[in-house]
Structures are given as C-alpha cells and as structure tokens.
Amino acid sequence: MADDVFCMIINGEIPSTKVYEDDAVLAILDISQATRGHTLVMPKAHYSNILHCPPELVHRVYDVAQKIGQAAIVSMGATGVNILTNAGESAGQTVPHFHVHVLPRYDHENNGFEITMKDNKPDTLALPAIAEELRKNLKF
Ligand code: AMP
C-alpha cells in the first residue's frame, strides 16, 4: 500500500464522507466541493493514475462514476455532469492515486469549476502527421 491520502482513507486512517463502497471501489465526497455533490471514485488498490490501472478495474470505477452522475441528475437537480480524471502532474493531478471526478453541474449556478479548451488553430495539414505519431505506439 502506498501512503497517499486516498490510501489512508481506504485504510480507515483518516475520515471521509462515503457515497459508495464495494469490494474494489470507493466513492467519497471531494473535500473541496468544486460543485455541489463533487465526488471522487477510486479503486481501493493503489494505482498511481488511470494509465497504470488494469482495464477491468478502470471499467468498474467508471461504472460507479456513471451511476453517481445519474443519481446527481435524479436526486440533486443537476442538469449535467462532468466526469474526468487527471493523469500526471502536468495534467493537474495532485493526489497520485487513480481517481475519477464526478462534478454535477447546475443551470444558472456559479461554482468553482470551469473547463476551457482553446482552439490552438493547428495547421490542418499537420493533422494526419499528428494522428500517425499517436498510432505508432497505439497498442491493444
Ligand atoms: P486531482 O487534482 O485530480 O489529483 O484531485 C485531487 C482531489 O482530491 C482534489 O479535488 C482535492 O480537493 C481532493 N482531496 C484531497 N484530500 C482530500 C481528502 N482528505 N478528502 C477528500 N478529498 C480530498
């Protein structure tokens, strides 16, 4: 077991507000509540991020994330949900234990979460070369 804050929560060493738990997956409220109902879904086993987690377990984590998103719509009045994971410090990951953020979104509600993806206006001629670069090491 690693000693990140989520491993400590899973081990019962520090408290959390539990939303869901089974043999392999734990979901807790994020302490920062960027939006109302902001939940973190994680495997109980330690994997530093999604890229290192076995696919079967990734599926189980996302199954729970989907259900929590559905519940937020039905019982919390959310009108949309962002489901996302950060992998690596350059992607904004601060806790090195794979987790998925479920962020319920509400109409007309200011909150602490915003996604902006700028259009970097790539030269469209370069797109095939970029795709080729990715495909070179795409393994199934
Ligand atoms: P990330 O930046 O994707 O690694 O997200 C880490 C998240 O963990 C942040 O949104 C934090 O607010 C949250 N967090 C950190 N410590 C705790 C804790 N003890 N209980 C619940 N959430 C936490």
Short mmCIF file of N, CA, C and O and ligand atoms in Angstrom, two decimals:
data_model
loop_
_atom_site.label_atom_id
_atom_site.label_comp_id
_atom_site.label_asym_id
_atom_site.label_seq_id
_atom_site.Cartn_x
_atom_site.Cartn_y
_atom_site.Cartn_z
N MET A 1 0.84 -1.21 0.00
CA MET A 1 0.00 0.00 0.00
C MET A 1 0.88 1.26 0.00
O MET A 1 1.81 1.37 0.80
N ALA A 2 0.56 2.20 -0.87
CA ALA A 2 1.28 3.47 -0.86
C ALA A 2 0.74 4.32 0.29
O ALA A 2 -0.17 3.91 1.00
N ASP A 3 1.33 5.49 0.48
CA ASP A 3 0.89 6.28 1.64
C ASP A 3 0.28 7.62 1.23
O ASP A 3 0.37 8.60 1.94
N ASP A 4 -0.38 7.63 0.05
CA ASP A 4 -1.09 8.85 -0.35
C ASP A 4 -2.36 8.99 0.48
O ASP A 4 -2.79 8.06 1.17
N VAL A 5 -2.97 10.17 0.40
CA VAL A 5 -4.13 10.48 1.26
C VAL A 5 -5.31 9.54 0.98
O VAL A 5 -6.05 9.19 1.91
N PHE A 6 -5.46 9.08 -0.26
CA PHE A 6 -6.60 8.19 -0.55
C PHE A 6 -6.35 6.78 0.01
O PHE A 6 -7.28 6.14 0.49
N CYS A 7 -5.11 6.31 -0.02
CA CYS A 7 -4.80 5.03 0.64
C CYS A 7 -5.09 5.14 2.13
O CYS A 7 -5.61 4.19 2.74
N MET A 8 -4.78 6.28 2.73
CA MET A 8 -5.04 6.47 4.16
C MET A 8 -6.54 6.43 4.44
O MET A 8 -6.99 5.87 5.44
N ILE A 9 -7.34 7.02 3.54
CA ILE A 9 -8.80 6.98 3.68
C ILE A 9 -9.29 5.54 3.54
O ILE A 9 -10.09 5.05 4.35
N ILE A 10 -8.80 4.84 2.52
CA ILE A 10 -9.21 3.45 2.27
C ILE A 10 -8.86 2.56 3.48
O ILE A 10 -9.62 1.67 3.86
N ASN A 11 -7.72 2.86 4.10
CA ASN A 11 -7.29 2.08 5.28
C ASN A 11 -7.99 2.51 6.56
O ASN A 11 -7.69 1.98 7.63
N GLY A 12 -8.85 3.52 6.48
CA GLY A 12 -9.54 3.99 7.68
C GLY A 12 -8.67 4.83 8.60
O GLY A 12 -9.01 5.05 9.76
N GLU A 13 -7.55 5.33 8.08
CA GLU A 13 -6.64 6.11 8.93
C GLU A 13 -7.08 7.57 9.05
O GLU A 13 -6.72 8.25 10.00
N ILE A 14 -7.78 8.07 8.02
CA ILE A 14 -8.34 9.42 8.11
C ILE A 14 -9.79 9.38 7.62
O ILE A 14 -10.15 8.52 6.81
N PRO A 15 -10.63 10.29 8.12
CA PRO A 15 -12.06 10.21 7.80
C PRO A 15 -12.39 10.70 6.40
O PRO A 15 -11.60 11.43 5.76
N SER A 16 -13.55 10.27 5.92
CA SER A 16 -14.06 10.76 4.64
C SER A 16 -15.57 10.66 4.68
O SER A 16 -16.13 10.02 5.57
N THR A 17 -16.23 11.29 3.71
CA THR A 17 -17.69 11.18 3.62
C THR A 17 -18.00 10.23 2.47
O THR A 17 -17.84 10.57 1.30
N LYS A 18 -18.40 9.02 2.84
CA LYS A 18 -18.57 7.94 1.87
C LYS A 18 -19.88 8.08 1.09
O LYS A 18 -20.93 8.34 1.66
N VAL A 19 -19.80 7.87 -0.22
CA VAL A 19 -21.00 7.86 -1.06
C VAL A 19 -21.33 6.42 -1.47
O VAL A 19 -22.48 6.02 -1.54
N TYR A 20 -20.30 5.62 -1.73
CA TYR A 20 -20.48 4.24 -2.20
C TYR A 20 -19.22 3.44 -1.91
O TYR A 20 -18.11 3.98 -1.97
N GLU A 21 -19.43 2.14 -1.64
CA GLU A 21 -18.27 1.26 -1.43
C GLU A 21 -18.63 -0.15 -1.84
O GLU A 21 -19.74 -0.62 -1.58
N ASP A 22 -17.71 -0.84 -2.51
CA ASP A 22 -17.84 -2.29 -2.69
C ASP A 22 -16.47 -2.91 -2.47
O ASP A 22 -15.58 -2.25 -1.93
N ASP A 23 -16.29 -4.15 -2.90
CA ASP A 23 -15.02 -4.82 -2.60
C ASP A 23 -13.82 -4.14 -3.27
O ASP A 23 -12.70 -4.20 -2.76
N ALA A 24 -14.04 -3.46 -4.40
CA ALA A 24 -12.91 -2.94 -5.17
C ALA A 24 -12.90 -1.43 -5.33
O ALA A 24 -11.87 -0.85 -5.70
N VAL A 25 -14.04 -0.78 -5.09
CA VAL A 25 -14.18 0.64 -5.43
C VAL A 25 -14.73 1.43 -4.24
O VAL A 25 -15.59 0.94 -3.50
N LEU A 26 -14.21 2.64 -4.08
CA LEU A 26 -14.71 3.55 -3.04
C LEU A 26 -15.06 4.89 -3.69
O LEU A 26 -14.32 5.38 -4.55
N ALA A 27 -16.18 5.48 -3.29
CA ALA A 27 -16.54 6.82 -3.76
C ALA A 27 -16.77 7.69 -2.54
O ALA A 27 -17.52 7.32 -1.62
N ILE A 28 -16.12 8.86 -2.52
CA ILE A 28 -16.25 9.79 -1.37
C ILE A 28 -16.51 11.19 -1.90
O ILE A 28 -16.18 11.50 -3.05
N LEU A 29 -17.06 12.04 -1.05
CA LEU A 29 -17.19 13.44 -1.45
C LEU A 29 -15.82 14.09 -1.45
O LEU A 29 -15.01 13.89 -0.54
N ASP A 30 -15.56 14.88 -2.50
CA ASP A 30 -14.32 15.67 -2.54
C ASP A 30 -14.41 16.74 -1.47
O ASP A 30 -15.44 17.41 -1.32
N ILE A 31 -13.32 16.90 -0.72
CA ILE A 31 -13.30 17.85 0.39
C ILE A 31 -13.48 19.28 -0.11
O ILE A 31 -13.96 20.16 0.62
N SER A 32 -13.16 19.53 -1.38
CA SER A 32 -13.22 20.92 -1.89
C SER A 32 -14.58 21.26 -2.52
O SER A 32 -14.87 22.43 -2.74
N GLN A 33 -15.42 20.29 -2.86
CA GLN A 33 -16.77 20.53 -3.43
C GLN A 33 -16.78 21.65 -4.48
O GLN A 33 -17.49 22.66 -4.34
N ALA A 34 -16.00 21.47 -5.54
CA ALA A 34 -15.97 22.45 -6.63
C ALA A 34 -17.38 22.71 -7.15
O ALA A 34 -17.71 23.82 -7.58
N THR A 35 -18.22 21.67 -7.15
CA THR A 35 -19.66 21.84 -7.40
C THR A 35 -20.36 20.99 -6.34
O THR A 35 -19.75 20.09 -5.75
N ARG A 36 -21.65 21.26 -6.10
CA ARG A 36 -22.38 20.54 -5.07
C ARG A 36 -22.51 19.06 -5.49
O ARG A 36 -23.02 18.76 -6.56
N GLY A 37 -22.00 18.19 -4.64
CA GLY A 37 -22.04 16.75 -4.94
C GLY A 37 -20.76 16.23 -5.58
O GLY A 37 -20.67 15.04 -5.92
N HIS A 38 -19.75 17.08 -5.73
CA HIS A 38 -18.45 16.69 -6.31
C HIS A 38 -17.92 15.45 -5.58
O HIS A 38 -17.65 15.47 -4.39
N THR A 39 -17.80 14.37 -6.36
CA THR A 39 -17.46 13.06 -5.79
C THR A 39 -16.20 12.51 -6.46
O THR A 39 -15.95 12.76 -7.64
N LEU A 40 -15.42 11.78 -5.69
CA LEU A 40 -14.23 11.11 -6.22
C LEU A 40 -14.45 9.61 -6.17
O LEU A 40 -14.80 9.08 -5.12
N VAL A 41 -14.25 8.94 -7.29
CA VAL A 41 -14.41 7.48 -7.35
C VAL A 41 -13.03 6.88 -7.61
O VAL A 41 -12.32 7.31 -8.52
N MET A 42 -12.66 5.90 -6.79
CA MET A 42 -11.29 5.36 -6.88
C MET A 42 -11.26 3.86 -6.63
O MET A 42 -12.13 3.32 -5.93
N PRO A 43 -10.26 3.17 -7.20
CA PRO A 43 -10.08 1.78 -6.83
C PRO A 43 -9.46 1.71 -5.44
O PRO A 43 -8.71 2.60 -5.05
N LYS A 44 -9.79 0.66 -4.69
CA LYS A 44 -9.17 0.52 -3.37
C LYS A 44 -7.70 0.13 -3.50
O LYS A 44 -6.87 0.52 -2.68
N ALA A 45 -7.38 -0.62 -4.53
CA ALA A 45 -5.98 -0.97 -4.78
C ALA A 45 -5.25 0.27 -5.31
O ALA A 45 -5.85 1.09 -6.00
N HIS A 46 -3.97 0.38 -4.97
CA HIS A 46 -3.23 1.58 -5.37
C HIS A 46 -2.69 1.48 -6.80
O HIS A 46 -1.88 0.61 -7.11
N TYR A 47 -3.13 2.41 -7.64
CA TYR A 47 -2.51 2.63 -8.95
C TYR A 47 -2.34 4.13 -9.07
O TYR A 47 -3.26 4.88 -8.73
N SER A 48 -1.17 4.56 -9.53
CA SER A 48 -0.88 5.99 -9.45
C SER A 48 -1.81 6.84 -10.31
O SER A 48 -2.13 7.97 -9.95
N ASN A 49 -2.25 6.30 -11.44
CA ASN A 49 -3.24 7.01 -12.25
C ASN A 49 -3.87 6.03 -13.23
O ASN A 49 -3.50 4.85 -13.27
N ILE A 50 -4.81 6.52 -14.03
CA ILE A 50 -5.56 5.63 -14.94
C ILE A 50 -4.65 4.86 -15.88
O ILE A 50 -4.95 3.73 -16.27
N LEU A 51 -3.51 5.45 -16.24
CA LEU A 51 -2.64 4.82 -17.23
C LEU A 51 -2.00 3.55 -16.71
O LEU A 51 -1.52 2.72 -17.48
N HIS A 52 -1.98 3.40 -15.37
CA HIS A 52 -1.33 2.24 -14.76
C HIS A 52 -2.32 1.23 -14.21
O HIS A 52 -1.92 0.22 -13.62
N CYS A 53 -3.60 1.51 -14.35
CA CYS A 53 -4.64 0.68 -13.73
C CYS A 53 -5.13 -0.37 -14.73
O CYS A 53 -5.36 -0.06 -15.89
N PRO A 54 -5.31 -1.64 -14.30
CA PRO A 54 -5.81 -2.66 -15.22
C PRO A 54 -7.19 -2.25 -15.78
O PRO A 54 -8.01 -1.71 -15.02
N PRO A 55 -7.44 -2.51 -17.07
CA PRO A 55 -8.67 -2.05 -17.71
C PRO A 55 -9.94 -2.52 -17.01
O PRO A 55 -10.91 -1.76 -16.94
N GLU A 56 -9.96 -3.74 -16.48
CA GLU A 56 -11.18 -4.24 -15.81
C GLU A 56 -11.53 -3.35 -14.62
O GLU A 56 -12.70 -3.07 -14.35
N LEU A 57 -10.50 -2.91 -13.92
CA LEU A 57 -10.73 -2.06 -12.75
C LEU A 57 -11.11 -0.64 -13.17
O LEU A 57 -11.95 0.01 -12.53
N VAL A 58 -10.52 -0.17 -14.27
CA VAL A 58 -10.93 1.14 -14.83
C VAL A 58 -12.43 1.09 -15.13
O VAL A 58 -13.17 2.02 -14.79
N HIS A 59 -12.87 -0.02 -15.72
CA HIS A 59 -14.31 -0.15 -16.05
C HIS A 59 -15.16 -0.08 -14.79
O HIS A 59 -16.20 0.58 -14.76
N ARG A 60 -14.72 -0.76 -13.74
CA ARG A 60 -15.52 -0.76 -12.50
C ARG A 60 -15.61 0.64 -11.91
O ARG A 60 -16.66 1.06 -11.43
N VAL A 61 -14.50 1.35 -11.96
CA VAL A 61 -14.51 2.72 -11.43
C VAL A 61 -15.45 3.60 -12.26
O VAL A 61 -16.27 4.35 -11.71
N TYR A 62 -15.39 3.48 -13.58
CA TYR A 62 -16.26 4.31 -14.43
C TYR A 62 -17.73 3.90 -14.34
O TYR A 62 -18.62 4.74 -14.49
N ASP A 63 -17.99 2.61 -14.08
CA ASP A 63 -19.39 2.18 -13.87
C ASP A 63 -19.98 2.93 -12.67
O ASP A 63 -21.11 3.41 -12.72
N VAL A 64 -19.19 3.00 -11.60
CA VAL A 64 -19.67 3.68 -10.40
C VAL A 64 -19.80 5.19 -10.68
O VAL A 64 -20.79 5.82 -10.30
N ALA A 65 -18.84 5.76 -11.40
CA ALA A 65 -18.91 7.19 -11.73
C ALA A 65 -20.18 7.50 -12.54
O ALA A 65 -20.86 8.50 -12.29
N GLN A 66 -20.51 6.62 -13.49
CA GLN A 66 -21.72 6.83 -14.30
C GLN A 66 -22.96 6.82 -13.41
O GLN A 66 -23.84 7.67 -13.53
N LYS A 67 -23.02 5.86 -12.49
CA LYS A 67 -24.21 5.74 -11.62
C LYS A 67 -24.33 6.95 -10.70
O LYS A 67 -25.44 7.44 -10.44
N ILE A 68 -23.22 7.44 -10.20
CA ILE A 68 -23.27 8.61 -9.33
C ILE A 68 -23.71 9.84 -10.14
O ILE A 68 -24.50 10.66 -9.68
N GLY A 69 -23.25 9.95 -11.37
CA GLY A 69 -23.69 11.04 -12.24
C GLY A 69 -25.20 10.97 -12.47
O GLY A 69 -25.90 11.99 -12.40
N GLN A 70 -25.70 9.77 -12.71
CA GLN A 70 -27.15 9.59 -12.92
C GLN A 70 -27.92 9.99 -11.66
O GLN A 70 -28.96 10.65 -11.74
N ALA A 71 -27.40 9.58 -10.51
CA ALA A 71 -28.06 9.90 -9.24
C ALA A 71 -28.09 11.41 -9.01
O ALA A 71 -29.06 11.96 -8.47
N ALA A 72 -27.02 12.09 -9.39
CA ALA A 72 -26.96 13.55 -9.19
C ALA A 72 -28.04 14.25 -10.01
O ALA A 72 -28.63 15.24 -9.58
N ILE A 73 -28.32 13.72 -11.20
CA ILE A 73 -29.38 14.30 -12.04
C ILE A 73 -30.74 14.05 -11.40
O ILE A 73 -31.56 14.95 -11.26
N VAL A 74 -30.97 12.81 -10.95
CA VAL A 74 -32.28 12.43 -10.44
C VAL A 74 -32.55 13.06 -9.08
O VAL A 74 -33.64 13.58 -8.82
N SER A 75 -31.56 13.05 -8.19
CA SER A 75 -31.90 13.44 -6.82
C SER A 75 -31.30 14.77 -6.36
O SER A 75 -31.66 15.27 -5.30
N MET A 76 -30.41 15.37 -7.15
CA MET A 76 -29.83 16.63 -6.70
C MET A 76 -30.19 17.81 -7.60
O MET A 76 -29.74 18.92 -7.39
N GLY A 77 -30.95 17.53 -8.64
CA GLY A 77 -31.34 18.62 -9.53
C GLY A 77 -30.24 19.05 -10.49
O GLY A 77 -30.33 20.10 -11.11
N ALA A 78 -29.20 18.24 -10.61
CA ALA A 78 -28.16 18.59 -11.58
C ALA A 78 -28.73 18.48 -12.99
O ALA A 78 -29.62 17.66 -13.26
N THR A 79 -28.20 19.31 -13.88
CA THR A 79 -28.68 19.28 -15.26
C THR A 79 -27.60 18.74 -16.21
O THR A 79 -27.85 18.53 -17.39
N GLY A 80 -26.41 18.52 -15.69
CA GLY A 80 -25.32 17.96 -16.46
C GLY A 80 -24.26 17.46 -15.49
O GLY A 80 -24.33 17.71 -14.29
N VAL A 81 -23.28 16.74 -16.01
CA VAL A 81 -22.21 16.19 -15.16
C VAL A 81 -20.91 16.18 -15.97
O VAL A 81 -20.92 15.78 -17.14
N ASN A 82 -19.83 16.59 -15.36
CA ASN A 82 -18.51 16.35 -15.94
C ASN A 82 -17.89 15.16 -15.22
O ASN A 82 -17.90 15.11 -13.98
N ILE A 83 -17.36 14.22 -15.99
CA ILE A 83 -16.67 13.07 -15.42
C ILE A 83 -15.28 13.08 -16.01
O ILE A 83 -15.11 13.00 -17.23
N LEU A 84 -14.28 13.21 -15.13
CA LEU A 84 -12.93 13.35 -15.67
C LEU A 84 -11.88 12.82 -14.72
O LEU A 84 -12.11 12.70 -13.51
N THR A 85 -10.74 12.49 -15.30
CA THR A 85 -9.62 12.07 -14.47
C THR A 85 -8.35 12.79 -14.92
O THR A 85 -8.17 13.05 -16.12
N ASN A 86 -7.52 13.15 -13.97
CA ASN A 86 -6.24 13.78 -14.27
C ASN A 86 -5.14 12.73 -14.12
O ASN A 86 -5.11 12.01 -13.12
N ALA A 87 -4.26 12.62 -15.09
CA ALA A 87 -3.17 11.64 -15.03
C ALA A 87 -1.85 12.36 -15.19
O ALA A 87 -1.52 12.82 -16.28
N GLY A 88 -1.11 12.49 -14.10
CA GLY A 88 0.19 13.16 -14.14
C GLY A 88 0.09 14.61 -13.70
O GLY A 88 -0.95 15.26 -13.88
N GLU A 89 1.19 15.09 -13.12
CA GLU A 89 1.21 16.47 -12.60
C GLU A 89 0.93 17.50 -13.69
O GLU A 89 0.24 18.49 -13.46
N SER A 90 1.44 17.25 -14.90
CA SER A 90 1.23 18.23 -15.98
C SER A 90 -0.24 18.30 -16.36
O SER A 90 -0.69 19.29 -16.96
N ALA A 91 -1.00 17.27 -16.00
CA ALA A 91 -2.45 17.26 -16.28
C ALA A 91 -3.25 17.72 -15.07
O ALA A 91 -4.47 17.64 -15.07
N GLY A 92 -2.53 18.17 -14.02
CA GLY A 92 -3.24 18.73 -12.86
C GLY A 92 -3.49 17.73 -11.74
O GLY A 92 -4.20 18.04 -10.79
N GLN A 93 -2.91 16.51 -11.85
CA GLN A 93 -3.14 15.53 -10.79
C GLN A 93 -2.33 15.91 -9.54
O GLN A 93 -1.13 16.17 -9.62
N THR A 94 -3.02 15.98 -8.41
CA THR A 94 -2.33 16.34 -7.16
C THR A 94 -2.24 15.16 -6.19
O THR A 94 -1.36 15.15 -5.33
N VAL A 95 -3.16 14.21 -6.30
CA VAL A 95 -3.09 13.02 -5.43
C VAL A 95 -2.75 11.82 -6.32
O VAL A 95 -3.52 11.47 -7.23
N PRO A 96 -1.59 11.18 -6.09
CA PRO A 96 -1.12 10.14 -7.01
C PRO A 96 -1.76 8.78 -6.76
O PRO A 96 -1.07 7.77 -6.52
N HIS A 97 -3.08 8.76 -6.76
CA HIS A 97 -3.85 7.51 -6.62
C HIS A 97 -5.02 7.68 -7.58
O HIS A 97 -5.80 8.64 -7.44
N PHE A 98 -5.13 6.79 -8.57
CA PHE A 98 -6.15 6.92 -9.61
C PHE A 98 -7.51 7.27 -9.01
O PHE A 98 -7.99 6.60 -8.10
N HIS A 99 -8.13 8.32 -9.52
CA HIS A 99 -9.47 8.69 -9.09
C HIS A 99 -10.17 9.44 -10.22
O HIS A 99 -9.53 10.08 -11.05
N VAL A 100 -11.48 9.31 -10.23
CA VAL A 100 -12.31 9.97 -11.24
C VAL A 100 -13.17 11.01 -10.53
O VAL A 100 -13.81 10.71 -9.52
N HIS A 101 -13.16 12.22 -11.05
CA HIS A 101 -14.02 13.28 -10.50
C HIS A 101 -15.39 13.19 -11.15
O HIS A 101 -15.49 13.14 -12.38
N VAL A 102 -16.43 13.20 -10.33
CA VAL A 102 -17.80 13.35 -10.84
C VAL A 102 -18.27 14.71 -10.36
O VAL A 102 -18.38 14.96 -9.15
N LEU A 103 -18.52 15.61 -11.32
CA LEU A 103 -18.85 17.00 -11.00
C LEU A 103 -20.25 17.32 -11.51
O LEU A 103 -20.42 17.63 -12.71
N PRO A 104 -21.26 17.24 -10.64
CA PRO A 104 -22.60 17.62 -11.08
C PRO A 104 -22.61 19.10 -11.46
O PRO A 104 -21.95 19.92 -10.82
N ARG A 105 -23.35 19.43 -12.53
CA ARG A 105 -23.45 20.82 -12.99
C ARG A 105 -24.90 21.27 -12.93
O ARG A 105 -25.81 20.47 -13.13
N TYR A 106 -25.08 22.53 -12.65
CA TYR A 106 -26.42 23.07 -12.43
C TYR A 106 -26.62 24.30 -13.32
O TYR A 106 -25.70 25.12 -13.46
N ASP A 107 -27.83 24.42 -13.86
CA ASP A 107 -28.14 25.62 -14.64
C ASP A 107 -28.04 26.85 -13.75
O ASP A 107 -28.44 26.79 -12.58
N HIS A 108 -27.57 27.92 -14.28
CA HIS A 108 -27.58 29.21 -13.59
C HIS A 108 -26.88 29.17 -12.24
O HIS A 108 -27.30 29.82 -11.30
N GLU A 109 -25.90 28.35 -12.07
CA GLU A 109 -25.23 28.30 -10.76
C GLU A 109 -23.74 28.55 -10.95
O GLU A 109 -23.07 27.82 -11.68
N ASN A 110 -23.26 29.59 -10.29
CA ASN A 110 -21.83 29.84 -10.29
C ASN A 110 -21.15 28.83 -9.40
O ASN A 110 -21.62 28.54 -8.33
N ASN A 111 -20.05 28.28 -9.84
CA ASN A 111 -19.35 27.34 -8.96
C ASN A 111 -17.85 27.39 -9.28
O ASN A 111 -17.41 28.19 -10.08
N GLY A 112 -17.12 26.51 -8.63
CA GLY A 112 -15.66 26.60 -8.73
C GLY A 112 -15.05 25.70 -9.77
O GLY A 112 -13.92 25.27 -9.62
N PHE A 113 -15.79 25.41 -10.83
CA PHE A 113 -15.23 24.50 -11.82
C PHE A 113 -15.51 25.01 -13.22
O PHE A 113 -16.63 25.36 -13.55
N GLU A 114 -14.50 25.02 -14.02
CA GLU A 114 -14.62 25.55 -15.38
C GLU A 114 -13.66 24.80 -16.29
O GLU A 114 -12.52 24.54 -15.89
N ILE A 115 -14.12 24.41 -17.46
CA ILE A 115 -13.19 23.81 -18.42
C ILE A 115 -13.11 24.75 -19.61
O ILE A 115 -14.14 25.14 -20.15
N THR A 116 -11.91 25.09 -20.00
CA THR A 116 -11.79 25.83 -21.26
C THR A 116 -10.76 25.12 -22.12
O THR A 116 -9.65 24.82 -21.67
N MET A 117 -11.15 24.82 -23.34
CA MET A 117 -10.20 24.23 -24.28
C MET A 117 -10.06 25.21 -25.41
O MET A 117 -11.02 25.44 -26.16
N LYS A 118 -8.88 25.82 -25.48
CA LYS A 118 -8.68 26.83 -26.51
C LYS A 118 -8.50 26.14 -27.85
O LYS A 118 -7.90 25.07 -27.95
N ASP A 119 -8.98 26.77 -28.88
CA ASP A 119 -8.71 26.28 -30.23
C ASP A 119 -7.32 26.79 -30.61
O ASP A 119 -7.11 27.99 -30.79
N ASN A 120 -6.36 25.86 -30.67
CA ASN A 120 -4.99 26.27 -30.99
C ASN A 120 -4.76 26.45 -32.48
O ASN A 120 -3.64 26.66 -32.91
N LYS A 121 -5.85 26.33 -33.23
CA LYS A 121 -5.80 26.52 -34.67
C LYS A 121 -4.60 25.84 -35.32
O LYS A 121 -3.72 26.49 -35.88
N PRO A 122 -4.54 24.49 -35.23
CA PRO A 122 -3.41 23.81 -35.86
C PRO A 122 -3.54 23.92 -37.36
O PRO A 122 -4.65 23.99 -37.89
N ASP A 123 -2.41 23.90 -38.01
CA ASP A 123 -2.42 23.82 -39.46
C ASP A 123 -3.09 22.49 -39.81
O ASP A 123 -2.58 21.43 -39.46
N THR A 124 -4.24 22.52 -40.46
CA THR A 124 -4.98 21.28 -40.69
C THR A 124 -4.15 20.27 -41.47
O THR A 124 -4.34 19.07 -41.36
N LEU A 125 -3.17 20.75 -42.25
CA LEU A 125 -2.32 19.83 -42.99
C LEU A 125 -1.49 18.96 -42.05
O LEU A 125 -1.06 17.87 -42.40
N ALA A 126 -1.26 19.43 -40.81
CA ALA A 126 -0.43 18.67 -39.87
C ALA A 126 -1.23 17.57 -39.17
O ALA A 126 -0.64 16.69 -38.55
N LEU A 127 -2.55 17.60 -39.27
CA LEU A 127 -3.35 16.63 -38.52
C LEU A 127 -3.01 15.18 -38.87
O LEU A 127 -2.85 14.37 -37.96
N PRO A 128 -2.87 14.80 -40.14
CA PRO A 128 -2.51 13.41 -40.44
C PRO A 128 -1.19 13.00 -39.79
O PRO A 128 -1.06 11.87 -39.30
N ALA A 129 -0.22 13.89 -39.75
CA ALA A 129 1.08 13.56 -39.13
C ALA A 129 0.93 13.36 -37.63
O ALA A 129 1.56 12.47 -37.04
N ILE A 130 0.09 14.18 -37.01
CA ILE A 130 -0.14 14.03 -35.57
C ILE A 130 -0.81 12.68 -35.29
O ILE A 130 -0.42 11.94 -34.38
N ALA A 131 -1.81 12.35 -36.08
CA ALA A 131 -2.51 11.06 -35.90
C ALA A 131 -1.54 9.90 -36.10
O ALA A 131 -1.56 8.91 -35.36
N GLU A 132 -0.65 10.01 -37.07
CA GLU A 132 0.32 8.96 -37.33
C GLU A 132 1.26 8.76 -36.14
O GLU A 132 1.59 7.64 -35.75
N GLU A 133 1.66 9.88 -35.54
CA GLU A 133 2.54 9.83 -34.36
C GLU A 133 1.88 9.05 -33.22
O GLU A 133 2.51 8.22 -32.56
N LEU A 134 0.58 9.31 -33.01
CA LEU A 134 -0.16 8.60 -31.96
C LEU A 134 -0.31 7.13 -32.29
O LEU A 134 -0.12 6.25 -31.44
N ARG A 135 -0.62 6.85 -33.56
CA ARG A 135 -0.90 5.45 -33.97
C ARG A 135 0.33 4.57 -33.83
O ARG A 135 0.22 3.39 -33.59
N LYS A 136 1.53 5.18 -33.97
CA LYS A 136 2.79 4.42 -33.95
C LYS A 136 2.89 3.53 -32.70
O LYS A 136 3.42 2.44 -32.75
N ASN A 137 2.42 4.04 -31.56
CA ASN A 137 2.55 3.27 -30.33
C ASN A 137 1.21 2.96 -29.68
O ASN A 137 1.12 2.83 -28.47
N LEU A 138 0.19 2.86 -30.50
CA LEU A 138 -1.13 2.52 -30.00
C LEU A 138 -1.25 1.01 -29.94
O LEU A 138 -1.24 0.33 -30.96
N LYS A 139 -1.29 0.48 -28.70
CA LYS A 139 -1.28 -0.99 -28.55
C LYS A 139 -2.56 -1.49 -27.94
O LYS A 139 -3.03 -0.95 -26.94
N PHE A 140 -3.13 -2.55 -28.51
CA PHE A 140 -4.31 -3.21 -27.94
C PHE A 140 -3.99 -4.65 -27.62
O PHE A 140 -3.15 -5.26 -28.23
P1 AMP B 1 -6.56 15.76 -8.54
O1 AMP B 1 -6.10 17.19 -8.61
O2 AMP B 1 -7.24 15.29 -9.78
O3 AMP B 1 -5.45 14.84 -8.10
O4 AMP B 1 -7.68 15.73 -7.42
C1 AMP B 1 -7.42 15.53 -6.08
C2 AMP B 1 -8.67 15.92 -5.33
O5 AMP B 1 -8.61 15.34 -4.04
C3 AMP B 1 -8.85 17.42 -5.11
O6 AMP B 1 -10.06 17.85 -5.73
C4 AMP B 1 -8.90 17.57 -3.60
O7 AMP B 1 -9.85 18.53 -3.16
C5 AMP B 1 -9.27 16.18 -3.15
N1 AMP B 1 -8.85 15.82 -1.79
C6 AMP B 1 -7.61 15.97 -1.26
N2 AMP B 1 -7.59 15.49 0.01
C7 AMP B 1 -8.84 15.01 0.26
C8 AMP B 1 -9.45 14.39 1.39
N3 AMP B 1 -8.78 14.16 2.53
N4 AMP B 1 -10.75 14.03 1.29
C9 AMP B 1 -11.45 14.27 0.15
N5 AMP B 1 -10.92 14.85 -0.94
C10 AMP B 1 -9.65 15.22 -0.90
#
